[in-house]
mmCIF file of C-alpha atoms in Angstrom:
data_model
loop_
_atom_site.group_PDB
_atom_site.id
_atom_site.type_symbol
_atom_site.label_atom_id
_atom_site.label_comp_id
_atom_site.label_asym_id
_atom_site.label_seq_id
_atom_site.Cartn_x
_atom_site.Cartn_y
_atom_site.Cartn_z
ATOM 1 C CA UNK A 2 50.651 203.541 173.019
ATOM 2 C CA UNK A 3 50.263 201.626 176.308
ATOM 3 C CA UNK A 4 53.144 199.346 177.260
ATOM 4 C CA UNK A 5 50.954 196.242 177.066
ATOM 5 C CA UNK A 6 49.990 196.958 173.458
ATOM 6 C CA UNK A 7 53.565 197.874 172.538
ATOM 7 C CA UNK A 8 54.885 194.632 174.064
ATOM 8 C CA UNK A 9 52.162 192.622 172.335
ATOM 9 C CA UNK A 10 53.093 194.132 168.962
ATOM 10 C CA UNK A 11 56.798 193.427 169.491
ATOM 11 C CA UNK A 12 56.058 189.798 170.358
ATOM 12 C CA UNK A 13 53.639 189.479 167.435
ATOM 13 C CA UNK A 14 56.436 190.650 165.138
ATOM 14 C CA UNK A 15 58.817 188.145 166.759
ATOM 15 C CA UNK A 16 56.247 185.395 166.229
ATOM 16 C CA UNK A 17 55.845 186.367 162.588
ATOM 17 C CA UNK A 18 59.610 186.181 162.216
ATOM 18 C CA UNK A 19 59.984 182.617 163.541
ATOM 19 C CA UNK A 20 58.498 180.818 160.506
ATOM 20 C CA UNK A 21 60.334 183.206 158.175
ATOM 21 C CA UNK A 22 63.591 182.424 160.012
ATOM 22 C CA UNK A 23 62.826 178.711 159.731
ATOM 23 C CA UNK A 24 62.091 178.877 156.008
ATOM 24 C CA UNK A 25 65.078 181.055 155.130
ATOM 25 C CA UNK A 26 67.635 179.169 157.202
ATOM 26 C CA UNK A 27 66.297 175.779 156.103
ATOM 27 C CA UNK A 28 66.635 176.881 152.476
ATOM 28 C CA UNK A 29 70.152 178.203 153.062
ATOM 29 C CA UNK A 30 71.149 174.937 154.747
ATOM 30 C CA UNK A 31 69.703 172.882 151.888
ATOM 31 C CA UNK A 32 71.280 175.060 149.179
ATOM 32 C CA UNK A 33 74.774 174.914 150.680
ATOM 33 C CA UNK A 34 74.369 171.305 151.793
ATOM 34 C CA UNK A 35 75.086 171.980 155.465
ATOM 35 C CA UNK A 36 72.431 172.949 158.017
ATOM 36 C CA UNK A 37 75.111 173.469 160.710
ATOM 37 C CA UNK A 38 76.950 175.987 158.500
ATOM 38 C CA UNK A 39 73.645 177.764 157.839
ATOM 39 C CA UNK A 40 73.106 177.943 161.610
ATOM 40 C CA UNK A 41 76.589 179.393 162.132
ATOM 41 C CA UNK A 42 75.889 182.056 159.487
ATOM 42 C CA UNK A 43 72.577 182.870 161.175
ATOM 43 C CA UNK A 44 74.302 183.268 164.541
ATOM 44 C CA UNK A 45 77.027 185.480 163.062
ATOM 45 C CA UNK A 46 74.425 187.776 161.502
ATOM 46 C CA UNK A 47 72.408 187.702 164.751
ATOM 47 C CA UNK A 48 75.520 188.562 166.778
ATOM 48 C CA UNK A 49 76.214 191.564 164.567
ATOM 49 C CA UNK A 50 72.611 192.736 164.965
ATOM 50 C CA UNK A 51 72.672 192.263 168.739
ATOM 51 C CA UNK A 52 75.997 194.098 169.083
ATOM 52 C CA UNK A 53 74.592 197.007 167.073
ATOM 53 C CA UNK A 54 71.499 197.218 169.303
ATOM 54 C CA UNK A 55 73.700 196.976 172.411
ATOM 55 C CA UNK A 56 75.886 199.845 171.217
ATOM 56 C CA UNK A 57 72.878 201.991 170.309
ATOM 57 C CA UNK A 58 71.094 201.427 173.608
ATOM 58 C CA UNK A 59 73.017 200.532 176.770
ATOM 59 C CA UNK A 60 76.550 200.200 175.513
ATOM 60 C CA UNK A 61 78.890 197.397 176.541
ATOM 61 C CA UNK A 62 79.000 198.303 180.267
ATOM 62 C CA UNK A 63 76.707 195.398 181.262
ATOM 63 C CA UNK A 64 79.277 192.928 179.916
ATOM 64 C CA UNK A 65 81.382 193.547 183.028
ATOM 65 C CA UNK A 66 78.571 192.055 185.176
ATOM 66 C CA UNK A 67 78.505 188.741 183.268
ATOM 67 C CA UNK A 68 81.101 186.860 185.369
ATOM 68 C CA UNK A 69 78.927 187.312 188.480
ATOM 69 C CA UNK A 70 75.832 185.703 186.950
ATOM 70 C CA UNK A 71 74.650 182.150 187.700
ATOM 71 C CA UNK A 72 76.040 179.768 185.095
ATOM 72 C CA UNK A 73 72.684 178.107 184.396
ATOM 73 C CA UNK A 74 71.429 181.348 182.823
ATOM 74 C CA UNK A 75 73.848 180.830 179.937
ATOM 75 C CA UNK A 76 72.049 177.612 178.944
ATOM 76 C CA UNK A 77 69.617 179.844 177.062
ATOM 77 C CA UNK A 78 72.267 180.104 174.337
ATOM 78 C CA UNK A 79 72.289 176.321 173.959
ATOM 79 C CA UNK A 80 68.498 176.312 173.686
ATOM 80 C CA UNK A 81 68.643 178.903 170.902
ATOM 81 C CA UNK A 82 71.292 176.839 169.118
ATOM 82 C CA UNK A 83 69.165 173.702 169.519
ATOM 83 C CA UNK A 84 66.124 175.490 168.091
ATOM 84 C CA UNK A 85 67.987 176.917 165.097
ATOM 85 C CA UNK A 86 69.820 173.679 164.327
ATOM 86 C CA UNK A 87 66.683 171.546 164.703
ATOM 87 C CA UNK A 88 64.470 173.809 162.579
ATOM 88 C CA UNK A 89 67.197 174.061 159.931
ATOM 89 C CA UNK A 90 67.531 170.251 159.787
ATOM 90 C CA UNK A 91 63.847 169.359 160.133
ATOM 91 C CA UNK A 92 61.914 171.990 158.137
ATOM 92 C CA UNK A 93 63.082 170.893 154.663
ATOM 93 C CA UNK A 94 61.911 167.333 155.368
ATOM 94 C CA UNK A 95 58.877 167.925 157.605
ATOM 95 C CA UNK A 96 57.642 171.263 156.224
ATOM 96 C CA UNK A 97 57.962 174.693 157.799
ATOM 97 C CA UNK A 98 54.312 174.658 158.888
ATOM 98 C CA UNK A 99 54.579 171.284 160.605
ATOM 99 C CA UNK A 100 57.862 172.210 162.270
ATOM 100 C CA UNK A 101 56.539 175.540 163.545
ATOM 101 C CA UNK A 102 53.283 173.881 164.678
ATOM 102 C CA UNK A 103 55.214 171.644 167.056
ATOM 103 C CA UNK A 104 57.435 174.546 168.143
ATOM 104 C CA UNK A 105 54.315 176.555 169.044
ATOM 105 C CA UNK A 106 52.763 173.606 170.845
ATOM 106 C CA UNK A 107 55.977 173.125 172.825
ATOM 107 C CA UNK A 108 56.099 176.839 173.621
ATOM 108 C CA UNK A 109 52.546 176.808 174.962
ATOM 109 C CA UNK A 110 53.197 173.805 177.187
ATOM 110 C CA UNK A 111 56.542 175.118 178.448
ATOM 111 C CA UNK A 112 55.231 178.641 179.068
ATOM 112 C CA UNK A 113 52.264 177.305 181.036
ATOM 113 C CA UNK A 114 54.521 175.163 183.242
ATOM 114 C CA UNK A 115 56.973 178.045 183.794
ATOM 115 C CA UNK A 116 54.121 180.369 184.799
ATOM 116 C CA UNK A 117 52.384 177.721 186.922
ATOM 117 C CA UNK A 118 55.423 177.237 189.140
ATOM 118 C CA UNK A 119 57.114 180.634 188.699
ATOM 119 C CA UNK A 120 60.205 178.936 187.318
ATOM 120 C CA UNK A 121 63.347 180.913 186.445
ATOM 121 C CA UNK A 122 62.042 183.991 188.263
ATOM 122 C CA UNK A 123 58.884 184.282 186.140
ATOM 123 C CA UNK A 124 55.750 185.745 187.663
ATOM 124 C CA UNK A 125 53.600 183.057 189.266
ATOM 125 C CA UNK A 126 50.492 182.624 187.143
ATOM 126 C CA UNK A 127 48.595 179.429 187.950
ATOM 127 C CA UNK A 128 46.900 177.405 185.246
ATOM 128 C CA UNK A 129 43.246 177.995 186.031
ATOM 129 C CA UNK A 130 40.448 176.115 184.314
ATOM 130 C CA UNK A 131 39.907 179.097 181.989
ATOM 131 C CA UNK A 132 43.618 179.397 181.199
ATOM 132 C CA UNK A 133 43.929 175.654 180.630
ATOM 133 C CA UNK A 134 40.909 175.751 178.330
ATOM 134 C CA UNK A 135 42.464 178.656 176.417
ATOM 135 C CA UNK A 136 45.704 176.742 175.960
ATOM 136 C CA UNK A 137 43.690 173.707 174.838
ATOM 137 C CA UNK A 138 41.715 175.801 172.339
ATOM 138 C CA UNK A 139 44.972 177.279 171.014
ATOM 139 C CA UNK A 140 46.369 173.765 170.608
ATOM 140 C CA UNK A 141 43.220 172.640 168.779
ATOM 141 C CA UNK A 142 43.399 175.772 166.638
ATOM 142 C CA UNK A 143 46.998 175.056 165.691
ATOM 143 C CA UNK A 144 46.032 171.488 164.821
ATOM 144 C CA UNK A 145 43.108 172.646 162.675
ATOM 145 C CA UNK A 146 45.285 175.180 160.860
ATOM 146 C CA UNK A 147 47.749 172.412 160.000
ATOM 147 C CA UNK A 148 45.024 170.015 158.872
ATOM 148 C CA UNK A 149 43.024 172.671 156.946
#
């Protein structure tokens, strides 16, 4: 299988998992009466999974290189926490579909800006008319799916 197809399938699976994550964690938060506790449980389970993958692949040797990394790179953890906490709070009241719709819309906008300017070391990929139209069509498609 070519790398491009393999990467596409991995990301498709990740995309499928986002609404499932939202629905499950929102339900856990509602059932126990504490979205923050549900988020903590999610992160504990995620940590265990990530540690297992680390041990099975590269081992812990890369941990020694962490102190030398730019501090702003660690903000990604806060963004993950913000996403999980917000989806866990919002989805029970707004609906999983509505919540994920706006997450996807935000992802499309953010990804286009990151690529346009090559932010955070990303490959520079300008927003051409065709690319902008594609993003617009995706946005319209997401809107139609939510309204259908």
